[in-house]
Short mmCIF file of C-alpha atoms in Angstrom, two decimals:
data_model
loop_
_atom_site.label_atom_id
_atom_site.label_comp_id
_atom_site.label_asym_id
_atom_site.label_seq_id
_atom_site.Cartn_x
_atom_site.Cartn_y
_atom_site.Cartn_z
CA MET A 1 -0.06 0.12 0.00
CA PRO A 2 1.76 3.30 -1.02
CA ALA A 3 1.93 5.83 1.39
CA THR A 4 -0.81 8.58 0.77
CA PRO A 5 -0.59 12.27 1.72
CA THR A 6 -3.42 12.89 4.14
CA TYR A 7 -4.73 15.24 6.85
CA ILE A 8 -6.32 17.15 4.06
CA LEU A 9 -7.78 20.61 4.79
CA LEU A 10 -11.24 20.21 3.41
CA ASN A 11 -12.51 23.71 4.13
CA GLN A 12 -12.08 26.52 6.59
CA ILE A 13 -14.25 29.39 7.91
CA THR A 14 -13.29 32.53 9.59
CA LEU A 15 -16.02 34.68 10.89
CA ALA A 16 -16.03 38.12 9.57
CA ALA A 17 -19.21 38.85 11.74
CA ALA A 18 -20.66 37.25 14.67
CA SER A 19 -22.74 34.11 14.04
CA SER A 20 -24.83 31.71 15.99
CA SER A 21 -24.47 28.88 13.65
CA VAL A 22 -21.64 27.42 11.29
CA THR A 23 -22.14 24.50 8.91
CA PHE A 24 -19.86 22.27 6.88
CA SER A 25 -22.32 20.55 4.55
CA ASN A 26 -21.74 17.90 1.57
CA ILE A 27 -18.80 16.54 3.34
CA PRO A 28 -16.86 14.20 1.01
CA GLN A 29 -17.38 10.57 1.96
CA ASN A 30 -13.91 9.20 0.91
CA TYR A 31 -11.91 9.67 3.99
CA GLY A 32 -11.81 7.54 7.25
CA ASP A 33 -11.95 10.26 9.74
CA LEU A 34 -12.66 13.96 10.26
CA VAL A 35 -10.91 16.33 12.62
CA LEU A 36 -12.43 19.55 13.38
CA CYS A 37 -10.39 22.37 14.95
CA ILE A 38 -12.04 25.53 16.46
CA ASN A 39 -10.46 28.61 17.96
CA GLY A 40 -12.52 31.58 19.19
CA SER A 41 -14.95 32.97 21.76
CA LEU A 42 -18.48 33.51 22.52
CA SER A 43 -20.30 36.84 22.79
CA SER A 44 -22.19 35.63 26.11
CA SER A 45 -21.81 32.73 28.44
CA GLY A 46 -22.33 29.40 26.71
CA VAL A 47 -20.57 26.53 25.15
CA THR A 48 -20.21 25.08 21.53
CA GLN A 49 -22.63 22.56 20.57
CA LEU A 50 -22.01 19.92 17.88
CA ASN A 51 -24.94 18.83 15.67
CA PRO A 52 -23.92 16.01 13.19
CA ASN A 53 -26.04 15.98 10.08
CA GLY A 54 -27.86 19.05 11.53
CA ASP A 55 -29.30 16.90 14.41
CA SER A 56 -30.13 19.37 17.08
CA ALA A 57 -32.06 16.87 19.11
CA ASN A 58 -30.78 15.60 22.32
CA THR A 59 -31.53 11.94 21.63
CA ASN A 60 -29.16 9.32 20.51
CA ARG A 61 -26.39 11.08 22.26
CA SER A 62 -24.41 10.49 25.45
CA ALA A 63 -21.11 12.13 26.72
CA VAL A 64 -18.61 11.62 29.43
CA TYR A 65 -15.99 14.22 30.39
CA MET A 66 -13.23 14.92 32.54
CA SER A 67 -12.42 18.49 33.56
CA GLY A 68 -9.72 20.35 35.32
CA SER A 69 -11.21 23.70 36.28
CA VAL A 70 -10.99 26.67 38.58
CA ILE A 71 -14.68 25.92 39.62
CA ALA A 72 -14.70 22.20 40.57
CA GLY A 73 -10.94 21.08 40.38
CA ALA A 74 -10.43 17.70 38.83
CA SER A 75 -13.85 16.16 38.14
CA SER A 76 -15.53 13.72 35.89
CA GLY A 77 -19.36 13.30 34.95
CA THR A 78 -21.78 12.78 32.23
CA LEU A 79 -23.70 15.49 30.45
CA GLY A 80 -27.29 15.65 31.15
CA ALA A 81 -29.90 15.27 28.28
CA GLN A 82 -30.23 18.90 27.87
CA ASN A 83 -26.64 19.41 27.45
CA VAL A 84 -25.56 16.36 25.66
CA ARG A 85 -24.64 18.19 22.46
CA ASN A 86 -22.17 20.45 24.26
CA ILE A 87 -18.43 19.81 23.62
CA GLY A 88 -17.46 21.32 26.99
CA SER A 89 -19.05 20.71 30.42
CA LEU A 90 -18.89 24.50 31.66
CA ASN A 91 -20.13 27.73 30.15
CA GLY A 92 -17.61 30.43 29.27
CA THR A 93 -17.09 33.50 27.14
CA SER A 94 -13.19 33.70 27.01
CA ARG A 95 -10.83 32.39 24.28
CA PHE A 96 -11.39 28.73 23.76
CA ASN A 97 -10.08 26.11 21.34
CA ALA A 98 -11.40 22.66 20.60
CA GLU A 99 -10.15 19.68 18.65
CA ILE A 100 -12.87 17.07 17.77
CA GLN A 101 -11.81 13.64 16.16
CA LEU A 102 -14.84 12.08 14.42
CA MET A 103 -13.80 8.66 13.76
CA ASP A 104 -15.25 6.45 10.83
CA TYR A 105 -17.52 9.25 10.16
CA SER A 106 -18.77 7.87 6.91
CA ALA A 107 -19.20 4.21 8.11
CA THR A 108 -22.70 2.80 8.04
CA ASP A 109 -22.27 -0.33 10.19
CA LYS A 110 -21.46 1.42 13.53
CA HIS A 111 -22.45 4.37 15.89
CA LYS A 112 -20.15 7.43 15.57
CA THR A 113 -17.64 8.15 18.42
CA PHE A 114 -16.15 11.62 18.89
CA LEU A 115 -12.99 12.28 21.03
CA ILE A 116 -12.95 15.94 22.01
CA ARG A 117 -10.50 18.21 23.68
CA TYR A 118 -11.88 21.52 24.92
CA ASP A 119 -9.95 24.22 26.48
CA ASP A 120 -11.44 27.65 27.77
CA SER A 121 -8.70 29.90 28.81
CA ALA A 122 -10.66 31.24 31.89
CA VAL A 123 -12.63 28.08 32.78
CA ALA A 124 -11.21 24.71 32.27
CA THR A 125 -9.20 22.17 30.20
CA GLU A 126 -11.26 19.16 29.37
CA ALA A 127 -11.21 15.84 27.56
CA MET A 128 -14.78 14.22 26.53
CA VAL A 129 -15.98 11.31 24.60
CA GLN A 130 -19.33 11.36 22.82
CA ARG A 131 -21.43 8.66 21.26
CA TYR A 132 -23.78 9.55 18.40
CA ALA A 133 -25.86 6.33 18.28
CA VAL A 134 -26.90 6.27 14.75
CA THR A 135 -25.24 4.28 11.82
CA THR A 136 -25.92 7.03 9.32
CA ALA A 137 -22.88 8.48 7.60
CA LEU A 138 -22.05 12.09 8.57
CA THR A 139 -22.47 14.28 5.50
CA SER A 140 -22.65 17.70 7.49
CA LEU A 141 -21.50 19.25 10.61
CA ASN A 142 -23.33 22.09 12.25
CA LEU A 143 -21.93 24.08 15.15
CA THR A 144 -24.06 26.19 17.38
CA THR A 145 -23.79 27.71 20.79
CA SER A 146 -25.84 27.19 24.19
CA GLY A 147 -25.59 30.86 24.58
CA GLY A 148 -24.53 33.84 22.57
CA ASN A 149 -22.79 33.94 19.11
CA PHE A 150 -19.35 32.94 17.90
CA THR A 151 -17.43 36.17 17.83
CA VAL A 152 -15.69 37.81 14.95
CA GLY A 153 -12.47 36.00 14.08
CA THR A 154 -13.44 32.64 15.43
CA THR A 155 -12.03 29.98 13.06
CA PHE A 156 -13.26 26.48 12.09
CA TYR A 157 -11.08 24.05 10.11
CA LEU A 158 -12.18 20.75 9.02
CA TYR A 159 -9.62 18.10 7.77
CA GLY A 160 -10.19 14.77 6.35
CA VAL A 161 -7.96 11.87 7.16
CA TYR A 162 -7.63 8.80 4.86
CA ALA A 163 -7.84 5.33 6.29
CA MET B 1 -11.90 32.20 1.18
CA ALA B 2 -10.46 32.79 4.47
CA VAL B 3 -12.94 35.49 5.35
CA LYS B 4 -16.59 35.38 5.17
CA SER B 5 -18.99 38.22 4.86
CA LEU B 6 -22.16 37.32 6.72
CA ALA B 7 -25.49 38.87 5.36
CA GLN B 8 -27.28 36.29 7.18
CA GLN B 9 -27.63 34.85 10.74
CA SER B 10 -25.94 31.54 9.88
CA LEU B 11 -23.02 30.38 7.89
CA ASN B 12 -23.27 27.41 5.54
CA GLN B 13 -20.14 26.22 3.84
CA SER B 14 -20.83 23.70 1.19
CA PHE B 15 -18.10 21.61 -0.51
CA SER B 16 -17.25 22.34 -4.15
CA THR B 17 -15.26 20.19 -6.43
CA ASN B 18 -13.71 23.28 -7.58
CA SER B 19 -12.75 24.55 -4.02
CA MET B 20 -9.46 26.09 -3.90
CA LEU B 21 -9.00 24.59 -0.63
CA SER B 22 -9.73 20.95 -1.31
CA GLY B 23 -7.21 18.67 -2.47
CA TYR B 24 -4.70 20.34 -0.19
CA ASP B 25 -1.91 17.81 0.25
CA SER B 26 0.24 17.22 3.26
CA ASN B 27 3.91 16.50 2.41
CA TYR B 28 4.29 15.52 6.14
CA PHE B 29 1.53 13.27 7.37
CA HIS B 30 1.03 10.09 5.25
CA HIS B 31 -1.57 7.32 5.64
CA LEU B 32 0.75 4.00 5.54
CA GLU B 33 -1.53 1.07 6.22
CA THR B 34 -5.05 0.13 7.27
CA VAL B 35 -6.52 -3.15 8.44
CA ARG B 36 -10.44 -3.43 8.41
CA LEU B 37 -11.58 -6.53 9.92
CA GLY B 38 -14.14 -8.52 7.93
CA GLY B 39 -14.43 -11.04 10.70
CA SER B 40 -13.07 -11.44 14.24
CA ALA B 41 -9.45 -11.46 15.02
CA ALA B 42 -7.43 -12.20 18.11
CA SER B 43 -4.86 -9.33 17.18
CA VAL B 44 -3.55 -7.02 14.52
CA THR B 45 0.22 -6.51 13.71
CA PHE B 46 1.97 -3.83 11.83
CA SER B 47 5.20 -5.18 10.84
CA ASN B 48 8.42 -4.54 8.76
CA LEU B 49 8.17 -0.98 10.03
CA GLN B 50 11.88 -0.36 9.40
CA ARG B 51 10.55 0.38 5.75
CA TYR B 52 8.90 3.52 7.31
CA SER B 53 12.21 4.88 8.90
CA ASP B 54 12.15 7.97 6.84
CA TYR B 55 9.20 9.05 9.16
CA GLN B 56 10.09 10.70 12.38
CA HIS B 57 6.88 9.66 14.18
CA LEU B 58 4.10 7.46 13.84
CA GLN B 59 0.34 7.60 14.62
CA LEU B 60 -2.32 4.86 15.21
CA ARG B 61 -6.05 5.74 14.61
CA LEU B 62 -8.16 2.85 15.75
CA VAL B 63 -11.99 2.09 15.80
CA THR B 64 -12.32 -1.04 17.75
CA ARG B 65 -14.81 -3.43 19.54
CA ASP B 66 -14.26 -6.94 21.05
CA THR B 67 -16.01 -10.15 21.69
CA ARG B 68 -15.25 -10.39 25.44
CA ALA B 69 -18.16 -11.45 27.68
CA ALA B 70 -18.19 -8.01 29.44
CA SER B 71 -18.93 -4.41 28.99
CA ALA B 72 -15.35 -3.50 28.04
CA ALA B 73 -11.93 -4.83 27.61
CA VAL B 74 -8.49 -3.02 27.70
CA LEU B 75 -6.92 -2.36 24.38
CA HIS B 76 -3.10 -3.40 24.53
CA ALA B 77 0.06 -3.02 22.47
CA ARG B 78 3.49 -4.38 22.27
CA PHE B 79 6.58 -3.40 20.35
CA ASN B 80 8.89 -5.81 18.56
CA GLY B 81 7.17 -8.77 20.20
CA ASP B 82 8.72 -7.84 23.59
CA THR B 83 6.78 -9.58 26.41
CA ALA B 84 9.29 -8.59 29.17
CA SER B 85 8.47 -5.93 31.66
CA ASN B 86 9.86 -3.09 29.61
CA TYR B 87 6.72 -0.92 29.46
CA ALA B 88 6.25 2.15 31.71
CA VAL B 89 2.55 2.97 31.45
CA HIS B 90 0.26 5.62 33.33
CA ARG B 91 -3.24 6.59 32.81
CA LEU B 92 -5.42 9.55 33.79
CA ILE B 93 -9.21 8.76 33.34
CA GLY B 94 -12.79 9.94 33.92
CA THR B 95 -15.19 7.53 35.23
CA GLY B 96 -18.32 9.71 34.94
CA SER B 97 -18.08 10.48 38.57
CA SER B 98 -14.44 10.90 39.46
CA VAL B 99 -11.00 11.27 37.94
CA THR B 100 -8.49 8.71 38.74
CA SER B 101 -4.98 7.92 37.78
CA ALA B 102 -2.75 4.71 37.98
CA ASN B 103 0.78 3.29 37.30
CA LEU B 104 0.09 0.44 35.02
CA SER B 105 3.74 -0.53 34.20
CA GLY B 106 4.45 -3.99 33.07
CA ASN B 107 4.93 -6.15 30.04
CA LEU B 108 2.53 -4.21 27.74
CA PHE B 109 1.11 -0.89 26.79
CA TRP B 110 -2.36 0.30 27.64
CA LEU B 111 -3.90 2.34 24.69
CA GLY B 112 -7.40 2.57 26.29
CA LEU B 113 -10.73 0.61 26.33
CA SER B 114 -12.88 -1.04 23.99
CA PRO B 115 -16.62 -1.96 24.17
CA SER B 116 -17.16 -5.71 24.56
CA ASN B 117 -19.95 -8.10 23.84
CA SER B 118 -22.23 -6.96 26.69
CA GLY B 119 -22.00 -3.31 25.64
CA ALA B 120 -24.46 -1.49 23.27
CA SER B 121 -24.76 -2.88 19.77
CA GLY B 122 -22.93 -0.65 17.23
CA ASN B 123 -20.81 0.97 19.79
CA PHE B 124 -17.02 1.21 19.07
CA ALA B 125 -14.26 2.80 20.69
CA ALA B 126 -11.94 5.52 19.21
CA THR B 127 -8.19 5.63 19.88
CA VAL B 128 -5.57 8.19 18.81
CA CYS B 129 -2.19 7.10 19.58
CA ASP B 130 1.08 9.00 18.88
CA ILE B 131 4.29 7.24 18.82
CA LEU B 132 7.23 9.54 19.02
CA ASP B 133 10.63 8.90 17.61
CA PRO B 134 10.22 5.09 17.06
CA PHE B 135 13.20 4.91 14.75
CA GLU B 136 15.68 6.68 16.83
CA THR B 137 18.13 4.26 18.70
CA ASN B 138 19.54 6.97 21.24
CA LYS B 139 16.15 7.03 23.30
CA ASN B 140 13.30 4.86 24.38
CA THR B 141 10.25 5.28 22.30
CA THR B 142 7.26 6.91 23.95
CA ILE B 143 3.65 6.95 23.20
CA ARG B 144 0.43 9.02 24.06
CA SER B 145 -2.94 7.78 23.56
CA PHE B 146 -6.43 9.50 23.86
CA ASN B 147 -9.27 6.83 23.91
CA GLY B 148 -12.97 6.44 24.70
CA PHE B 149 -16.41 5.29 23.78
CA GLY B 150 -19.73 6.59 24.71
CA GLY B 151 -21.41 4.91 27.59
CA SER B 152 -17.92 3.74 28.86
CA VAL B 153 -17.06 3.08 32.35
CA GLU B 154 -13.99 5.12 31.88
CA PHE B 155 -12.16 6.87 29.16
CA GLY B 156 -9.07 8.97 29.19
CA ILE B 157 -5.39 9.58 28.30
CA PHE B 158 -2.52 7.12 28.58
CA SER B 159 0.99 7.33 28.39
CA GLY B 160 3.84 4.94 27.87
CA ALA B 161 7.56 4.39 27.41
CA TRP B 162 9.14 1.41 25.88
CA LEU B 163 12.32 0.80 27.94
CA ASN B 164 14.30 -0.09 24.95
CA THR B 165 16.31 1.88 22.56
CA ALA B 166 15.90 -0.51 19.50
CA ALA B 167 14.03 0.88 16.50
CA VAL B 168 10.39 -0.10 16.61
CA SER B 169 9.95 -2.78 13.78
CA SER B 170 6.43 -4.12 14.78
CA ILE B 171 3.34 -2.98 16.76
CA LEU B 172 1.15 -5.76 18.01
CA ILE B 173 -2.38 -4.52 19.10
CA PHE B 174 -4.61 -6.86 21.05
CA PRO B 175 -7.61 -6.88 23.40
CA GLN B 176 -7.52 -7.88 27.01
CA SER B 177 -9.04 -11.17 25.90
CA ASP B 178 -10.93 -12.75 23.07
CA ASN B 179 -11.08 -11.11 19.79
CA PHE B 180 -11.69 -7.98 17.99
CA THR B 181 -15.06 -7.78 16.10
CA SER B 182 -15.73 -7.44 12.50
CA GLY B 183 -15.79 -3.70 11.64
CA SER B 184 -12.82 -2.88 13.73
CA ARG B 185 -10.38 -0.67 11.90
CA PHE B 186 -6.64 -0.08 12.46
CA SER B 187 -4.87 2.56 10.62
CA LEU B 188 -1.15 3.62 10.75
CA TYR B 189 0.25 6.98 9.83
CA GLY B 190 3.64 8.34 9.38
CA ILE B 191 4.77 11.95 10.17
CA LYS B 192 7.81 13.35 8.66
CA ALA B 193 10.30 15.78 10.16
CA ARG B 194 10.79 17.33 6.66
CA SER B 195 9.50 16.62 3.20
#
């Protein structure tokens, strides 16, 4: 098997104005994994939410996190049903970054598992694993917030990784 | 297309085959091999890795499930078939109620956990494991792993050092017991220091 250059930048978005929603649609299906990198801040207290295939329902989701924060020290928990789409466990408005690994996103024989690192510069450093319990391939990714908007300059980079 | 002018509340970026950003090739991060299981298997081995010695680092990207009669099983690895107590291993995990850590040093690596037979159908674990300087012979090879699956009893980060300065020539990946299931995927990547 010849070595294949991968970790391909599929698309990027840099906000020139605040926005409550960002979407990558018509995602190519010929990669093994996706990696989504976000760097920005929110206009008011909240946390970024991940809606695969535009699914903003709180069903078919579960999330376990561990957090090192100024609020609770070292902690671990599960996200409640109303927060299960959040990629962090704590609200914040300061500079945050996130890296989301979406493994086997185009597979139709398994549920989808997301590995998430989320860091809010004033609140916490966190790791999380999420399960999206559907076998449908992911063709779009929508990011929203639980409060406020993504601010100007927030960046979203989507990479495809061959497998 | 680095800056978007927003005339609407939401932004929708659709892919185009003519996108100037698609088809961007990385000269440094390469896919080397993938094993996709069409049936169960007791282990997966990446061998003859000396042919990749022009890469500085390796990365494993795994999607796994196993047949153990339990809710989960540990995901293990060994280098060069070494079964001696040459692995220094630590973990930091979240259980959903507490954060714990452990020294797991012994005769194998811990990469994380996989869901097993008693777990929810369709659920697979994700693992991203970096292997640093595997072909340098002046240092021990180190690894770092991030692993988890939804509904797991624990997930977290794992680190390890192989207490041997030999170049890594093979990587054996195996579950705590029993077999990996069909649908499990094992991918190996190389990262170059320079193109």
